[in-house]
CSV table of C-alpha atoms and ligand atoms in Angstrom, one decimal:
chain,number,residue,atom,x,y,z
B,1133,MET,CA,139.6,91.8,127.0
B,1134,GLU,CA,138.1,91.8,130.5
B,1135,GLY,CA,134.5,90.6,130.7
B,1136,LEU,CA,134.3,89.6,127.0
B,1137,ASP,CA,133.5,86.0,127.7
B,1138,LEU,CA,130.5,87.1,129.7
B,1139,VAL,CA,129.3,89.4,127.0
B,1140,LEU,CA,129.7,86.7,124.4
B,1141,LYS,CA,127.9,84.2,126.5
B,1142,LYS,CA,125.0,86.5,127.0
B,1143,LEU,CA,124.8,87.4,123.3
B,1144,GLU,CA,125.0,83.7,122.2
B,1145,ALA,CA,122.2,82.7,124.5
B,1146,PHE,CA,119.6,84.8,122.7
B,1147,THR,CA,117.3,82.9,120.3
B,1148,ALA,CA,114.1,83.8,118.5
B,1149,ALA,CA,112.2,81.8,121.1
B,1150,ASP,CA,113.1,84.5,123.7
B,1151,PHE,CA,111.0,87.0,121.7
B,1152,GLU,CA,107.9,84.8,121.3
B,1153,GLY,CA,105.0,87.3,121.2
B,1154,TYR,CA,107.4,90.2,121.0
B,1155,ASN,CA,108.0,90.5,117.3
B,1156,THR,CA,108.7,94.2,117.2
B,1157,GLU,CA,111.3,93.8,120.0
B,1158,ARG,CA,112.9,90.8,118.1
B,1159,LEU,CA,113.2,93.0,115.0
B,1160,LYS,CA,114.8,95.8,117.0
B,1161,MET,CA,117.3,93.3,118.4
B,1162,LEU,CA,118.0,92.0,114.9
B,1163,ALA,CA,118.6,95.5,113.5
B,1164,SER,CA,120.9,96.3,116.4
B,1165,ALA,CA,122.8,93.0,116.0
B,1166,ARG,CA,123.3,93.9,112.3
B,1167,LYS,CA,124.6,97.3,113.2
B,1168,LEU,CA,127.0,95.6,115.7
B,1169,VAL,CA,128.4,93.3,113.0
B,1170,SER,CA,128.9,96.3,110.7
B,1171,ARG,CA,130.7,98.3,113.4
B,1172,LEU,CA,132.9,95.4,114.2
B,1173,GLN,CA,133.9,94.4,110.7
B,1174,SER,CA,137.0,95.9,109.1
B,1175,ASN,CA,136.7,97.3,105.6
B,1176,GLY,CA,138.5,94.3,104.2
B,1177,GLU,CA,136.1,91.9,105.9
B,1178,LYS,CA,133.2,93.8,104.6
B,1179,ALA,CA,134.5,93.9,101.0
B,1180,TYR,CA,135.3,90.1,101.2
B,1181,GLU,CA,131.8,89.3,102.5
B,1182,ILE,CA,130.1,91.4,99.8
B,1183,ALA,CA,132.3,90.5,96.9
B,1184,TYR,CA,133.0,86.8,97.6
B,1185,GLN,CA,131.5,85.0,100.5
B,1186,GLN,CA,127.8,85.6,100.2
B,1187,SER,CA,127.6,84.3,96.6
B,1188,LEU,CA,129.6,81.2,97.6
B,1189,VAL,CA,127.2,80.5,100.5
B,1190,ASP,CA,124.3,80.9,98.1
B,1191,SER,CA,125.8,78.5,95.7
B,1192,ALA,CA,126.6,75.9,98.3
B,1193,LEU,CA,123.0,76.1,99.6
B,1194,ARG,CA,121.7,75.7,96.1
B,1195,VAL,CA,123.9,72.7,95.3
B,1196,CYS,CA,122.6,70.9,98.4
B,1197,LEU,CA,119.1,71.6,97.2
B,1198,ASP,CA,119.9,70.3,93.7
B,1199,ILE,CA,121.4,67.0,95.0
B,1200,GLY,CA,118.4,66.5,97.3
B,1201,LEU,CA,120.2,66.8,100.6
B,1202,TRP,CA,117.8,69.2,102.3
B,1203,HIS,CA,114.8,67.1,101.3
B,1204,GLY,CA,116.6,63.9,102.3
B,1205,TRP,CA,117.7,65.3,105.7
B,1206,THR,CA,114.2,66.6,106.5
B,1207,ALA,CA,112.5,63.4,105.4
B,1208,ALA,CA,115.0,61.4,107.7
B,1209,GLY,CA,113.6,63.4,110.6
B,1210,GLY,CA,116.5,65.9,110.8
B,1211,GLY,CA,119.0,65.1,113.6
B,1212,GLU,CA,122.7,65.4,114.0
B,1213,LYS,CA,124.6,63.4,111.4
B,1214,GLN,CA,128.1,62.6,110.1
B,1215,VAL,CA,129.0,63.7,106.5
B,1216,GLU,CA,129.1,60.0,105.5
B,1217,GLU,CA,125.4,59.6,106.6
B,1218,LEU,CA,124.4,62.9,104.9
B,1219,VAL,CA,125.9,61.9,101.5
B,1220,GLY,CA,123.7,58.8,101.7
B,1221,LEU,CA,120.6,61.0,102.0
B,1222,THR,CA,121.2,62.8,98.6
B,1223,THR,CA,119.2,61.7,95.5
B,1224,LYS,CA,122.1,62.5,93.1
B,1225,THR,CA,125.5,60.9,93.4
B,1226,CYS,CA,127.8,63.3,95.0
B,1227,GLU,CA,131.4,62.7,96.1
B,1228,LEU,CA,131.9,62.7,99.8
B,1229,ASN,CA,134.7,65.2,99.9
B,1230,LEU,CA,132.8,67.6,97.7
B,1231,LEU,CA,129.9,67.5,100.1
B,1232,ARG,CA,132.3,67.8,103.1
B,1233,ARG,CA,133.7,71.1,101.7
B,1234,LEU,CA,130.2,72.6,101.0
B,1235,LEU,CA,128.9,71.7,104.4
B,1236,ARG,CA,132.0,73.2,106.1
B,1237,LEU,CA,131.1,76.5,104.4
B,1238,LEU,CA,127.4,76.2,105.3
B,1239,GLY,CA,128.4,75.5,108.9
B,1240,ALA,CA,130.6,78.5,109.0
B,1241,ALA,CA,127.7,80.6,107.6
B,1242,ASN,CA,125.3,79.2,110.3
B,1243,ILE,CA,123.0,77.6,107.7
B,1244,ILE,CA,123.6,74.4,109.6
B,1245,GLU,CA,125.4,73.8,112.9
B,1246,GLU,CA,128.8,72.1,113.2
B,1247,THR,CA,128.8,69.9,116.2
B,1248,GLY,CA,132.0,68.0,115.8
B,1249,GLU,CA,134.5,66.8,113.2
B,1250,ASP,CA,132.5,66.1,110.0
B,1251,ARG,CA,129.3,66.2,112.1
B,1252,TYR,CA,126.4,68.6,111.6
B,1253,LYS,CA,123.0,69.4,113.0
B,1254,PRO,CA,120.3,71.0,110.8
B,1255,THR,CA,118.8,74.4,111.8
B,1256,GLN,CA,115.1,75.4,111.6
B,1257,PHE,CA,116.0,77.1,108.3
B,1258,SER,CA,117.7,74.2,106.7
B,1259,LEU,CA,114.9,71.8,107.7
B,1260,SER,CA,112.3,74.2,106.2
B,1261,ILE,CA,114.1,74.0,102.8
B,1262,GLY,CA,113.5,70.3,102.7
B,1263,ASP,CA,109.9,70.6,103.9
B,1264,ASP,CA,107.5,71.0,101.0
B,1265,SER,CA,104.7,72.2,103.2
B,1266,THR,CA,106.7,75.4,103.1
B,1267,CYS,CA,107.8,77.1,99.8
B,1268,MET,CA,111.4,77.7,101.0
B,1269,ALA,CA,113.0,75.6,98.3
B,1270,GLN,CA,111.1,77.5,95.6
B,1271,ALA,CA,112.0,80.8,97.2
B,1272,ILE,CA,115.7,79.8,96.9
B,1273,VAL,CA,115.3,78.8,93.3
B,1274,SER,CA,113.7,82.2,92.6
B,1275,LYS,CA,117.1,83.7,93.1
B,1276,THR,CA,118.5,82.3,89.9
B,1277,ASP,CA,115.2,82.1,88.1
B,1278,HIS,CA,114.5,85.8,88.6
B,1279,TRP,CA,116.4,88.1,90.9
B,1280,ASP,CA,120.1,87.4,90.1
B,1281,LEU,CA,119.4,88.2,86.4
B,1282,SER,CA,118.1,91.7,87.1
B,1283,HIS,CA,119.8,92.7,90.3
B,1284,MET,CA,123.3,91.9,88.9
B,1285,ASN,CA,122.5,93.6,85.7
B,1286,LEU,CA,121.4,96.9,87.4
B,1287,PRO,CA,124.7,98.7,87.3
B,1288,SER,CA,125.1,98.2,83.5
B,1289,PHE,CA,121.4,98.9,82.9
B,1290,LEU,CA,121.6,102.2,84.8
B,1291,ALA,CA,124.8,103.1,83.0
B,1292,LYS,CA,123.0,102.5,79.7
B,1293,THR,CA,120.2,104.8,80.8
B,1294,SER,CA,122.6,107.5,81.9
B,1295,TYR,CA,121.5,107.1,85.4
B,1296,ARG,CA,118.0,108.3,85.0
B,1297,GLU,CA,115.5,106.9,87.5
B,1298,PRO,CA,113.7,104.0,85.8
B,1299,LYS,CA,110.1,104.9,85.3
B,1300,ASP,CA,109.1,102.8,82.2
B,1301,ALA,CA,107.5,99.4,82.9
B,1302,LYS,CA,108.6,98.3,79.4
B,1303,ASN,CA,112.3,99.1,80.0
B,1304,THR,CA,113.6,97.4,83.1
B,1305,SER,CA,116.8,95.8,84.2
B,1306,TYR,CA,114.8,92.5,84.4
B,1307,ILE,CA,113.8,92.7,80.7
B,1308,ASP,CA,117.3,93.8,79.7
B,1309,ALA,CA,118.8,90.8,81.5
B,1310,ASN,CA,116.6,87.8,80.8
B,1311,PRO,CA,117.1,85.8,77.6
B,1312,GLU,CA,113.4,86.0,76.7
B,1313,ARG,CA,113.5,89.8,77.2
B,1314,LEU,CA,110.1,89.8,78.8
B,1315,PRO,CA,108.7,91.7,81.8
B,1316,ILE,CA,108.5,89.7,85.0
B,1317,PHE,CA,104.7,89.2,85.0
B,1318,ASP,CA,104.8,88.0,81.4
B,1319,ARG,CA,107.9,85.8,81.8
B,1320,PHE,CA,106.9,84.1,84.9
B,1321,LEU,CA,103.9,82.6,83.1
B,1322,THR,CA,106.0,81.2,80.3
B,1323,LYS,CA,107.4,78.2,82.3
B,1324,LYS,CA,105.8,76.4,85.3
B,1325,SER,CA,109.1,76.5,87.2
B,1326,TYR,CA,109.3,80.3,86.8
B,1327,ARG,CA,105.7,80.6,88.1
B,1328,ASP,CA,106.3,78.2,91.0
B,1329,SER,CA,109.5,79.9,92.1
B,1330,LEU,CA,108.0,83.4,92.0
B,1331,ARG,CA,104.8,82.3,93.8
B,1332,GLY,CA,106.9,80.3,96.4
B,1333,PHE,CA,109.2,83.3,97.0
B,1334,LEU,CA,106.2,85.7,97.5
B,1335,PHE,CA,104.5,83.2,99.8
B,1336,GLU,CA,107.5,82.9,102.0
B,1337,TYR,CA,108.0,86.6,101.8
B,1338,SER,CA,104.4,87.1,103.0
B,1339,LYS,CA,105.5,85.5,106.3
B,1340,TYR,CA,108.0,88.4,106.8
B,1341,ARG,CA,105.0,90.7,107.0
B,1342,VAL,CA,102.7,91.4,109.9
B,1343,PRO,CA,99.3,89.8,108.9
B,1344,TRP,CA,97.0,92.6,108.0
B,1345,PRO,CA,94.1,91.4,110.2
B,1346,GLU,CA,96.4,91.8,113.2
B,1347,PHE,CA,96.6,95.6,112.8
B,1348,TYR,CA,93.7,96.6,110.6
B,1349,ASP,CA,90.1,96.5,112.0
B,1350,THR,CA,88.7,93.7,109.9
B,1351,ALA,CA,85.8,93.1,112.4
B,1352,SER,CA,84.3,96.5,111.6
B,1353,LEU,CA,84.6,95.7,107.9
B,1354,ILE,CA,82.7,92.5,108.4
B,1355,GLU,CA,80.1,93.9,110.7
B,1356,GLY,CA,79.2,96.6,108.2
B,1357,ALA,CA,78.9,94.1,105.3
B,1358,ASP,CA,75.7,93.1,103.5
B,1359,LEU,CA,76.2,89.9,101.5
B,1360,SER,CA,72.5,89.4,100.7
B,1361,SER,CA,73.0,90.6,97.1
B,1362,GLY,CA,75.6,87.9,96.5
B,1363,SER,CA,78.4,90.4,96.3
B,1364,PRO,CA,81.6,89.2,97.9
B,1365,LEU,CA,83.0,90.5,101.2
B,1366,ILE,CA,86.6,90.9,100.0
B,1367,VAL,CA,88.2,90.6,96.6
B,1368,ASP,CA,92.0,90.1,96.9
B,1369,VAL,CA,93.1,91.6,93.6
B,1370,GLY,CA,96.5,90.1,92.5
B,1371,GLY,CA,96.3,87.7,95.5
B,1372,LEU,CA,98.5,85.0,93.9
B,1373,HIS,CA,99.0,82.5,96.7
B,1374,GLY,CA,96.0,83.5,98.9
B,1375,ALA,CA,98.1,84.1,102.1
B,1376,ASP,CA,96.2,87.3,103.0
B,1377,LEU,CA,92.7,85.8,102.7
B,1378,LEU,CA,93.9,82.7,104.7
B,1379,LYS,CA,95.1,85.1,107.4
B,1380,LEU,CA,91.7,86.7,107.4
B,1381,LEU,CA,90.0,83.3,107.8
B,1382,ASP,CA,92.3,82.5,110.7
B,1383,LYS,CA,90.8,85.5,112.5
B,1384,HIS,CA,87.2,85.1,111.2
B,1385,PRO,CA,86.7,81.4,110.6
B,1386,ASN,CA,82.9,81.6,110.3
B,1387,LEU,CA,82.8,83.7,107.1
B,1388,PRO,CA,80.3,82.2,104.6
B,1389,ALA,CA,81.6,79.9,101.8
B,1390,GLY,CA,82.5,81.9,98.6
B,1391,SER,CA,82.5,85.3,100.4
B,1392,LEU,CA,86.2,85.8,99.6
B,1393,VAL,CA,87.5,86.0,96.0
B,1394,LEU,CA,91.1,85.7,95.0
B,1395,GLN,CA,91.7,87.3,91.6
B,1396,ASP,CA,94.9,87.1,89.5
B,1397,LEU,CA,96.1,86.3,86.0
B,1398,ALA,CA,94.9,82.9,84.8
B,1399,GLY,CA,98.4,81.4,84.7
B,1400,ALA,CA,99.3,82.8,88.1
B,1401,ILE,CA,96.6,80.9,90.0
B,1402,SER,CA,96.3,77.8,87.9
B,1403,GLY,CA,97.1,74.7,90.0
B,1404,LEU,CA,96.6,76.6,93.2
B,1405,THR,CA,94.8,74.7,96.0
B,1406,LEU,CA,93.8,76.5,99.2
B,1407,ASN,CA,91.9,73.7,100.9
B,1408,THR,CA,88.9,75.8,101.8
B,1409,ASP,CA,85.5,76.5,100.2
B,1410,LYS,CA,85.5,80.0,101.5
B,1411,ILE,CA,87.8,81.4,98.8
B,1412,LYS,CA,86.8,81.4,95.1
B,1413,LEU,CA,89.6,81.7,92.6
B,1414,MET,CA,88.9,84.0,89.6
B,1415,GLU,CA,90.9,85.0,86.6
B,1416,TYR,CA,91.1,88.7,86.2
B,1417,ASN,CA,93.5,91.2,84.4
B,1418,PHE,CA,93.4,94.5,86.4
B,1419,PHE,CA,94.1,96.5,83.2
B,1420,LYS,CA,90.4,95.7,82.4
B,1421,PRO,CA,87.3,96.8,84.3
B,1422,GLU,CA,86.7,94.9,87.6
B,1423,PRO,CA,83.8,92.5,86.9
B,1424,LEU,CA,82.7,92.0,90.5
B,1425,HIS,CA,80.6,95.0,91.7
B,1426,GLY,CA,79.6,96.1,95.2
B,1427,SER,CA,82.1,94.1,97.2
B,1428,ARG,CA,82.7,95.5,100.7
B,1429,ALA,CA,86.4,95.7,100.0
B,1430,TYR,CA,88.9,95.4,97.1
B,1431,PHE,CA,92.2,94.5,98.7
B,1432,LEU,CA,95.6,94.9,96.9
B,1433,HIS,CA,98.7,93.8,98.7
B,1434,MET,CA,102.1,94.6,97.1
B,1435,VAL,CA,100.4,95.0,93.8
B,1436,LEU,CA,100.3,98.7,93.1
B,1437,HIS,CA,103.9,99.2,94.1
B,1438,ASP,CA,104.8,97.1,91.1
B,1439,TRP,CA,103.8,99.9,88.7
B,1440,PRO,CA,104.7,103.4,87.7
B,1441,ASP,CA,102.3,106.2,88.6
B,1442,GLU,CA,100.2,106.3,85.4
B,1443,LEU,CA,99.6,102.6,85.5
B,1444,VAL,CA,98.6,102.7,89.2
B,1445,THR,CA,96.0,105.3,88.3
B,1446,ARG,CA,94.8,103.1,85.5
B,1447,ILE,CA,94.4,100.0,87.8
B,1448,LEU,CA,92.5,102.2,90.4
B,1449,GLN,CA,90.3,103.6,87.7
B,1450,ASN,CA,89.4,100.1,86.6
B,1451,LEU,CA,88.2,99.3,90.1
B,1452,LYS,CA,86.3,102.6,90.6
B,1453,PRO,CA,83.1,101.6,88.7
B,1454,ALA,CA,82.8,98.5,90.9
B,1455,LEU,CA,82.6,100.6,94.1
B,1456,LYS,CA,79.3,101.2,95.9
B,1457,LYS,CA,79.3,104.7,97.3
B,1458,GLY,CA,79.3,104.8,101.1
B,1459,TYR,CA,79.9,101.0,101.3
B,1460,SER,CA,82.8,99.8,99.3
B,1461,LYS,CA,86.5,100.5,100.1
B,1462,ILE,CA,89.7,99.9,98.3
B,1463,LEU,CA,92.3,98.6,100.8
B,1464,ILE,CA,95.9,99.2,99.6
B,1465,CYS,CA,98.3,97.3,101.7
B,1466,GLU,CA,101.8,98.5,101.0
B,1467,ILE,CA,105.0,99.9,102.4
B,1468,VAL,CA,104.6,103.6,103.3
B,1469,MET,CA,108.2,104.8,103.0
B,1470,PRO,CA,109.3,106.9,106.0
B,1471,ARG,CA,111.2,110.1,105.3
B,1472,THR,CA,114.2,108.8,107.4
B,1473,GLY,CA,115.2,105.6,109.0
B,1474,ALA,CA,113.9,103.2,106.3
B,1475,SER,CA,114.4,99.6,107.4
B,1476,MET,CA,116.3,97.0,105.2
B,1477,TYR,CA,112.9,95.5,104.4
B,1478,GLN,CA,111.6,98.9,103.0
B,1479,ALA,CA,114.8,100.1,101.3
B,1480,SER,CA,115.8,96.8,99.6
B,1481,LEU,CA,112.3,96.3,98.3
B,1482,ASP,CA,112.4,99.8,96.8
B,1483,VAL,CA,115.6,99.1,94.9
B,1484,ALA,CA,114.3,95.6,93.9
B,1485,LEU,CA,111.3,97.4,92.3
B,1486,MET,CA,113.6,99.8,90.5
B,1487,ALA,CA,115.5,96.8,89.0
B,1488,ASN,CA,112.6,94.4,88.3
B,1489,LEU,CA,109.8,96.7,87.4
B,1490,SER,CA,111.0,100.3,87.1
B,1491,ALA,CA,108.7,101.0,90.0
B,1492,TYR,CA,109.1,102.4,93.6
B,1493,GLU,CA,107.9,102.3,97.2
B,1494,ARG,CA,105.8,105.4,97.9
B,1495,THR,CA,105.7,107.8,100.8
B,1496,GLU,CA,102.3,108.7,102.2
B,1497,ALA,CA,102.2,111.9,100.1
B,1498,GLU,CA,103.1,109.9,97.0
B,1499,TRP,CA,100.3,107.4,97.7
B,1500,LYS,CA,97.8,110.3,98.2
B,1501,LYS,CA,98.8,111.8,94.9
B,1502,VAL,CA,98.2,108.6,92.8
B,1503,ILE,CA,94.9,108.0,94.7
B,1504,ASN,CA,93.7,111.5,94.0
B,1505,ASP,CA,94.9,111.3,90.3
B,1506,ALA,CA,92.4,108.3,90.0
B,1507,GLY,CA,89.6,110.6,91.3
B,1508,LEU,CA,89.5,108.7,94.7
B,1509,GLU,CA,90.0,109.8,98.3
B,1510,MET,CA,92.5,108.5,100.8
B,1511,ILE,CA,90.5,108.1,104.1
B,1512,SER,CA,93.1,106.7,106.5
B,1513,VAL,CA,96.4,104.9,106.9
B,1514,THR,CA,96.8,102.2,109.6
B,1515,MET,CA,100.4,101.1,110.0
B,1516,ASP,CA,101.6,97.7,111.2
B,1517,PRO,CA,103.3,97.9,114.7
B,1518,ARG,CA,106.8,97.8,113.1
B,1519,GLY,CA,105.9,100.8,110.8
B,1520,PHE,CA,106.9,98.8,107.6
B,1521,GLU,CA,103.5,98.5,105.9
B,1522,GLY,CA,100.2,100.2,106.2
B,1523,VAL,CA,96.6,99.6,105.1
B,1524,ILE,CA,95.5,102.6,103.2
B,1525,GLU,CA,91.7,103.0,103.1
B,1526,VAL,CA,90.4,104.5,99.9
B,1527,GLU,CA,86.8,105.5,99.0
B,1528,LEU,CA,84.9,107.2,96.2
B,1529,ALA,CA,85.5,111.0,96.5
F,2200,SAM,C1,104.1,91.2,94.0
F,2200,SAM,S1,102.9,90.1,93.6
F,2200,SAM,C2,101.9,90.3,95.0
F,2200,SAM,C3,101.1,89.0,95.4
F,2200,SAM,C4,100.4,89.0,96.7
F,2200,SAM,N1,99.3,90.0,96.7
F,2200,SAM,C5,101.3,89.3,97.8
F,2200,SAM,O1,101.1,90.2,98.6
F,2200,SAM,O2,102.2,88.5,98.0
F,2200,SAM,C6,101.9,91.0,92.4
F,2200,SAM,C7,100.8,90.2,91.8
F,2200,SAM,O3,100.1,90.9,90.8
F,2200,SAM,C8,99.7,90.0,89.8
F,2200,SAM,N2,99.5,90.7,88.5
F,2200,SAM,C9,100.5,91.2,87.7
F,2200,SAM,N3,99.9,91.7,86.6
F,2200,SAM,C10,98.6,91.5,86.7
F,2200,SAM,C11,97.4,91.9,85.9
F,2200,SAM,N4,97.5,92.5,84.8
F,2200,SAM,N5,96.2,91.5,86.4
F,2200,SAM,C12,96.0,90.8,87.6
F,2200,SAM,N6,97.1,90.5,88.4
F,2200,SAM,C13,98.3,90.8,87.9
F,2200,SAM,C14,100.9,89.0,89.7
F,2200,SAM,O4,100.5,87.8,89.1
F,2200,SAM,C15,101.2,88.8,91.2
F,2200,SAM,O5,100.4,87.9,91.8
């Protein structure tokens, strides 16, 4: 085909670095590249990828994690290596030819880069798996600890429920599939490894989102605050890993010590270290009344979307008595589902909620309804520049 080489050369030259500071444009390019792949693939190629290839790549990636290759390679400073050198970096004995076959697949899947015969270079992604200052390894383990169970069970779960839309938090594909038959937020507290993998997954996932202080006017929130009574500035309810408060501190480093509070279930935050005296950790169950009154804001990120409508109303009602009229706000940071053109981020999270929690991502009208049902008022919605998530300001009616 005439000119093809030129087109390929141009396409292959693009990297994420070309979009530095242009995240929205990078995501547009990514969405367009995905559409291109889908247009170019034959039906057979698509079916083979869905039915076969993806799970094999996932397994090869996980085996390399289990034998310590990713950690060994990152600790060795990365770099291009022969398979013979790579097998020497593992912490478990692994036959050379076994590793060779797994690496060949991971090279074909662009998880690592093949640079010659039996020779590979790590990618930013593979290096991050072996770097424990990220939570990437935990995020990968969350697949088998949590998601595979309920996502793969969804077809039989929905068949059992005669294809009714799941609405009951006590009857989910996740509960139906796991051996303990527990809801996710109970089960993840039964074993440290379950807790760490879920927390790690959600921490890495938080990097997928535009940091809320980048699109919401946090300066006005802080300017209007009165901390003289000892009430906190912001309480992050269900804050788990603290990423949202840390992002706020990046923008406003001079906030007073202890002015930010991270609340979550005791088991969820135990062992968490945030390396700052600005954030206090506090055990709290949001199905009980909020104990901290008169905070400038109660922030909930990806928390309410985990629950069906009547439980969202209950959580909001438990916050209501803590609000000071004309001063306090509830800030709900969530996907606001568009009526058309939902991104993969939005649509996949919606179906993940269906499987894991019998919950759903709401449109603006659906958010307004649950807020009004709790006797509160929706004041404004500020969307991130990609239009994926918004901060919904809520006040006493
Ligand atoms: C999807 S995670 C969101 C975590 C974090 N805000 C984020 O945006 O990544 C939901 C959080 O709600 C917490 N949670 C679940 N049930 C809770 C309860 N009854 N009381 C307080 N927190 C709860 C979980 O422990 C978890 O941290």
